[in-house]
Amino acid sequence: MLREVHERDGYPLNWPGHPETWLTPPSLVASWVAELDGRVAGHVGLSRSGPGDAAPGLWSARTGVGADAAAVVNRLFVAPWARGHGIGALLIARAAAEARERRLHPVLDVAASDTAAAALYERLGWRLLATVEQRWGPEQKVAVRCYAAAA
């Protein structure tokens, strides 16, 4: 399913050499899948803030709370065949609820080129913190939109 999303939507932007490792980074706290009609239809993860995450630092600077009080919603994708059923919104809500249960504030970042994802986050009430440029490789700079869940 991840390969299908990548081929159709370009997410993840760079195809991981080991998709299973990409889905389960060392900072992962929890992850969930959604099913529709008995098939896996989507995925989301929740991770601790890591050195490459811009959103926790931006949220920290705005709130005066340490970046370690943030949790990063990540690895969100929905199978193309399952879109239009609210699965993305449900997965985001589940990850955000888990963050709050852990007394962490949910944040996320998304490649600025992923306008559909940004529109979803904004529709769900996530606040844009900033758009920043990140270096994702020796010759790759990516504009990233950073969001925080509403308080």
PDB file of C-alpha atoms in Angstrom:
ATOM      1  CA  MET A   1       0.000   0.000   0.000  1.00  0.00           C
ATOM      2  CA  LEU A   2       2.840   2.417   0.824  1.00  0.00           C
ATOM      3  CA  ARG A   3       4.382   1.833  -2.607  1.00  0.00           C
ATOM      4  CA  GLU A   4       1.027   2.553  -4.251  1.00  0.00           C
ATOM      5  CA  VAL A   5       0.724   5.814  -2.304  1.00  0.00           C
ATOM      6  CA  HIS A   6       4.292   6.746  -3.231  1.00  0.00           C
ATOM      7  CA  GLU A   7       3.768   6.033  -6.919  1.00  0.00           C
ATOM      8  CA  ARG A   8       0.488   7.935  -7.039  1.00  0.00           C
ATOM      9  CA  ASP A   9       1.125  10.836  -4.664  1.00  0.00           C
ATOM     10  CA  GLY A  10       4.882  11.025  -4.177  1.00  0.00           C
ATOM     11  CA  TYR A  11       4.658  10.185  -0.456  1.00  0.00           C
ATOM     12  CA  PRO A  12       7.050   9.594   1.017  1.00  0.00           C
ATOM     13  CA  LEU A  13       8.964  12.097  -1.079  1.00  0.00           C
ATOM     14  CA  ASN A  14      12.001   9.806  -1.139  1.00  0.00           C
ATOM     15  CA  TRP A  15      11.254   6.094  -1.332  1.00  0.00           C
ATOM     16  CA  PRO A  16      12.866   4.410   1.699  1.00  0.00           C
ATOM     17  CA  GLY A  17      15.361   1.621   1.136  1.00  0.00           C
ATOM     18  CA  HIS A  18      13.643  -0.367   3.884  1.00  0.00           C
ATOM     19  CA  PRO A  19       9.962   0.641   4.102  1.00  0.00           C
ATOM     20  CA  GLU A  20       9.341  -1.454   7.235  1.00  0.00           C
ATOM     21  CA  THR A  21      12.137   0.408   9.042  1.00  0.00           C
ATOM     22  CA  TRP A  22      10.823   3.746   7.791  1.00  0.00           C
ATOM     23  CA  LEU A  23       7.409   2.894   9.260  1.00  0.00           C
ATOM     24  CA  THR A  24       8.952   2.030  12.641  1.00  0.00           C
ATOM     25  CA  PRO A  25      11.623   4.645  13.424  1.00  0.00           C
ATOM     26  CA  PRO A  26      13.444   4.313  16.780  1.00  0.00           C
ATOM     27  CA  SER A  27      11.506   7.319  18.120  1.00  0.00           C
ATOM     28  CA  LEU A  28       8.135   5.606  17.489  1.00  0.00           C
ATOM     29  CA  VAL A  29       5.780   5.632  20.470  1.00  0.00           C
ATOM     30  CA  ALA A  30       2.765   3.987  18.821  1.00  0.00           C
ATOM     31  CA  SER A  31       1.208   3.385  15.428  1.00  0.00           C
ATOM     32  CA  TRP A  32      -2.177   2.411  14.070  1.00  0.00           C
ATOM     33  CA  VAL A  33      -3.683   1.060  10.897  1.00  0.00           C
ATOM     34  CA  ALA A  34      -7.207   1.543   9.663  1.00  0.00           C
ATOM     35  CA  GLU A  35      -9.170  -1.171   7.936  1.00  0.00           C
ATOM     36  CA  LEU A  36     -12.001  -0.862   5.484  1.00  0.00           C
ATOM     37  CA  ASP A  37     -13.885  -3.904   4.240  1.00  0.00           C
ATOM     38  CA  GLY A  38     -11.289  -6.168   5.861  1.00  0.00           C
ATOM     39  CA  ARG A  39      -8.332  -4.531   4.081  1.00  0.00           C
ATOM     40  CA  VAL A  40      -5.651  -2.283   5.528  1.00  0.00           C
ATOM     41  CA  ALA A  41      -6.604   1.165   4.311  1.00  0.00           C
ATOM     42  CA  GLY A  42      -4.324   3.585   6.156  1.00  0.00           C
ATOM     43  CA  HIS A  43      -1.535   4.112   8.664  1.00  0.00           C
ATOM     44  CA  VAL A  44      -0.323   6.744  11.124  1.00  0.00           C
ATOM     45  CA  GLY A  45       2.484   6.882  13.673  1.00  0.00           C
ATOM     46  CA  LEU A  46       3.261   8.908  16.766  1.00  0.00           C
ATOM     47  CA  SER A  47       6.882   9.581  17.651  1.00  0.00           C
ATOM     48  CA  ARG A  48       8.971  11.458  20.160  1.00  0.00           C
ATOM     49  CA  SER A  49      10.568  14.617  18.853  1.00  0.00           C
ATOM     50  CA  GLY A  50      13.829  13.947  17.038  1.00  0.00           C
ATOM     51  CA  PRO A  51      16.693  16.108  15.818  1.00  0.00           C
ATOM     52  CA  GLY A  52      15.302  16.366  12.265  1.00  0.00           C
ATOM     53  CA  ASP A  53      11.825  17.479  13.344  1.00  0.00           C
ATOM     54  CA  ALA A  54      11.184  21.204  12.914  1.00  0.00           C
ATOM     55  CA  ALA A  55       7.620  21.379  14.279  1.00  0.00           C
ATOM     56  CA  PRO A  56       8.448  20.595  17.945  1.00  0.00           C
ATOM     57  CA  GLY A  57      11.009  23.401  18.120  1.00  0.00           C
ATOM     58  CA  LEU A  58       8.669  25.906  16.502  1.00  0.00           C
ATOM     59  CA  TRP A  59       5.843  24.906  18.846  1.00  0.00           C
ATOM     60  CA  SER A  60       8.222  25.158  21.810  1.00  0.00           C
ATOM     61  CA  ALA A  61       9.326  28.656  20.797  1.00  0.00           C
ATOM     62  CA  ARG A  62       5.695  29.791  20.533  1.00  0.00           C
ATOM     63  CA  THR A  63       4.511  28.279  23.794  1.00  0.00           C
ATOM     64  CA  GLY A  64       7.584  28.464  26.011  1.00  0.00           C
ATOM     65  CA  VAL A  65       7.218  24.749  26.720  1.00  0.00           C
ATOM     66  CA  GLY A  66      10.129  22.403  26.017  1.00  0.00           C
ATOM     67  CA  ALA A  67      10.143  20.583  22.678  1.00  0.00           C
ATOM     68  CA  ASP A  68      10.224  17.317  24.626  1.00  0.00           C
ATOM     69  CA  ALA A  69       6.584  18.025  25.567  1.00  0.00           C
ATOM     70  CA  ALA A  70       5.582  17.531  21.925  1.00  0.00           C
ATOM     71  CA  ALA A  71       4.824  14.328  20.045  1.00  0.00           C
ATOM     72  CA  VAL A  72       5.118  14.108  16.272  1.00  0.00           C
ATOM     73  CA  VAL A  73       2.252  12.671  14.234  1.00  0.00           C
ATOM     74  CA  ASN A  74       3.927  11.040  11.241  1.00  0.00           C
ATOM     75  CA  ARG A  75       3.833   8.389   8.549  1.00  0.00           C
ATOM     76  CA  LEU A  76       0.204   9.189   7.710  1.00  0.00           C
ATOM     77  CA  PHE A  77      -1.125   7.737   4.491  1.00  0.00           C
ATOM     78  CA  VAL A  78      -4.372   6.322   3.158  1.00  0.00           C
ATOM     79  CA  ALA A  79      -4.667   3.857   0.293  1.00  0.00           C
ATOM     80  CA  PRO A  80      -5.972   5.560  -2.848  1.00  0.00           C
ATOM     81  CA  TRP A  81      -8.870   3.091  -3.091  1.00  0.00           C
ATOM     82  CA  ALA A  82      -9.985   3.958   0.474  1.00  0.00           C
ATOM     83  CA  ARG A  83     -10.023   7.743   0.241  1.00  0.00           C
ATOM     84  CA  GLY A  84     -13.190   9.722   0.794  1.00  0.00           C
ATOM     85  CA  HIS A  85     -14.238   7.790   3.906  1.00  0.00           C
ATOM     86  CA  GLY A  86     -12.624  10.082   6.515  1.00  0.00           C
ATOM     87  CA  ILE A  87      -9.880   7.573   7.314  1.00  0.00           C
ATOM     88  CA  GLY A  88      -7.097  10.167   7.325  1.00  0.00           C
ATOM     89  CA  ALA A  89      -9.020  12.351   9.768  1.00  0.00           C
ATOM     90  CA  LEU A  90      -9.742   9.368  12.024  1.00  0.00           C
ATOM     91  CA  LEU A  91      -6.086   8.308  12.066  1.00  0.00           C
ATOM     92  CA  ILE A  92      -4.913  11.843  12.864  1.00  0.00           C
ATOM     93  CA  ALA A  93      -7.487  12.092  15.649  1.00  0.00           C
ATOM     94  CA  ARG A  94      -6.348   8.772  17.131  1.00  0.00           C
ATOM     95  CA  ALA A  95      -2.680   9.785  17.118  1.00  0.00           C
ATOM     96  CA  ALA A  96      -3.468  13.210  18.590  1.00  0.00           C
ATOM     97  CA  ALA A  97      -5.599  11.620  21.322  1.00  0.00           C
ATOM     98  CA  GLU A  98      -2.747   9.289  22.238  1.00  0.00           C
ATOM     99  CA  ALA A  99      -0.341  12.214  22.414  1.00  0.00           C
ATOM    100  CA  ARG A 100      -2.683  14.045  24.762  1.00  0.00           C
ATOM    101  CA  GLU A 101      -3.176  10.920  26.898  1.00  0.00           C
ATOM    102  CA  ARG A 102       0.609  10.954  27.301  1.00  0.00           C
ATOM    103  CA  ARG A 103       0.441  14.655  28.212  1.00  0.00           C
ATOM    104  CA  LEU A 104       2.217  15.607  24.999  1.00  0.00           C
ATOM    105  CA  HIS A 105       1.136  18.180  22.436  1.00  0.00           C
ATOM    106  CA  PRO A 106       0.676  16.822  18.892  1.00  0.00           C
ATOM    107  CA  VAL A 107       2.657  18.493  16.118  1.00  0.00           C
ATOM    108  CA  LEU A 108       3.564  17.464  12.590  1.00  0.00           C
ATOM    109  CA  ASP A 109       5.343  18.568   9.494  1.00  0.00           C
ATOM    110  CA  VAL A 110       4.601  17.925   5.849  1.00  0.00           C
ATOM    111  CA  ALA A 111       6.406  18.683   2.612  1.00  0.00           C
ATOM    112  CA  ALA A 112       4.978  21.954   1.318  1.00  0.00           C
ATOM    113  CA  SER A 113       4.431  20.261  -2.034  1.00  0.00           C
ATOM    114  CA  ASP A 114       1.884  17.918  -0.398  1.00  0.00           C
ATOM    115  CA  THR A 115      -0.984  20.367  -0.666  1.00  0.00           C
ATOM    116  CA  ALA A 116      -3.693  17.729  -0.121  1.00  0.00           C
ATOM    117  CA  ALA A 117      -2.244  16.775   3.273  1.00  0.00           C
ATOM    118  CA  ALA A 118      -1.807  20.428   4.286  1.00  0.00           C
ATOM    119  CA  ALA A 119      -5.429  21.120   3.340  1.00  0.00           C
ATOM    120  CA  LEU A 120      -6.566  18.183   5.491  1.00  0.00           C
ATOM    121  CA  TYR A 121      -4.624  19.386   8.529  1.00  0.00           C
ATOM    122  CA  GLU A 122      -5.982  22.908   8.158  1.00  0.00           C
ATOM    123  CA  ARG A 123      -9.535  21.609   7.704  1.00  0.00           C
ATOM    124  CA  LEU A 124      -9.089  19.690  10.967  1.00  0.00           C
ATOM    125  CA  GLY A 125      -8.049  22.870  12.797  1.00  0.00           C
ATOM    126  CA  TRP A 126      -4.280  22.366  12.978  1.00  0.00           C
ATOM    127  CA  ARG A 127      -2.390  25.680  13.162  1.00  0.00           C
ATOM    128  CA  LEU A 128       0.383  26.452  10.715  1.00  0.00           C
ATOM    129  CA  LEU A 129       3.474  27.400  12.730  1.00  0.00           C
ATOM    130  CA  ALA A 130       5.792  28.201   9.815  1.00  0.00           C
ATOM    131  CA  THR A 131       7.183  26.956   6.555  1.00  0.00           C
ATOM    132  CA  VAL A 132      10.867  26.137   6.830  1.00  0.00           C
ATOM    133  CA  GLU A 133      13.497  24.705   4.564  1.00  0.00           C
ATOM    134  CA  GLN A 134      15.139  21.439   5.566  1.00  0.00           C
ATOM    135  CA  ARG A 135      18.083  19.608   4.070  1.00  0.00           C
ATOM    136  CA  TRP A 136      17.027  16.021   3.370  1.00  0.00           C
ATOM    137  CA  GLY A 137      20.208  15.060   1.611  1.00  0.00           C
ATOM    138  CA  PRO A 138      23.454  16.486   0.283  1.00  0.00           C
ATOM    139  CA  GLU A 139      21.694  17.974  -2.726  1.00  0.00           C
ATOM    140  CA  GLN A 140      18.079  18.101  -1.545  1.00  0.00           C
ATOM    141  CA  LYS A 141      16.403  20.989   0.229  1.00  0.00           C
ATOM    142  CA  VAL A 142      12.693  20.654   0.955  1.00  0.00           C
ATOM    143  CA  ALA A 143      10.186  23.286   2.053  1.00  0.00           C
ATOM    144  CA  VAL A 144       8.258  21.875   5.016  1.00  0.00           C
ATOM    145  CA  ARG A 145       5.042  23.192   6.553  1.00  0.00           C
ATOM    146  CA  CYS A 146       4.987  22.743  10.338  1.00  0.00           C
ATOM    147  CA  TYR A 147       1.715  22.425  12.242  1.00  0.00           C
ATOM    148  CA  ALA A 148       0.501  22.121  15.832  1.00  0.00           C
ATOM    149  CA  ALA A 149      -2.849  20.746  16.912  1.00  0.00           C
ATOM    150  CA  ALA A 150      -5.238  23.277  18.383  1.00  0.00           C
ATOM    151  CA  ALA A 151      -4.920  23.619  22.138  1.00  0.00           C
TER     152      ALA A 151
END
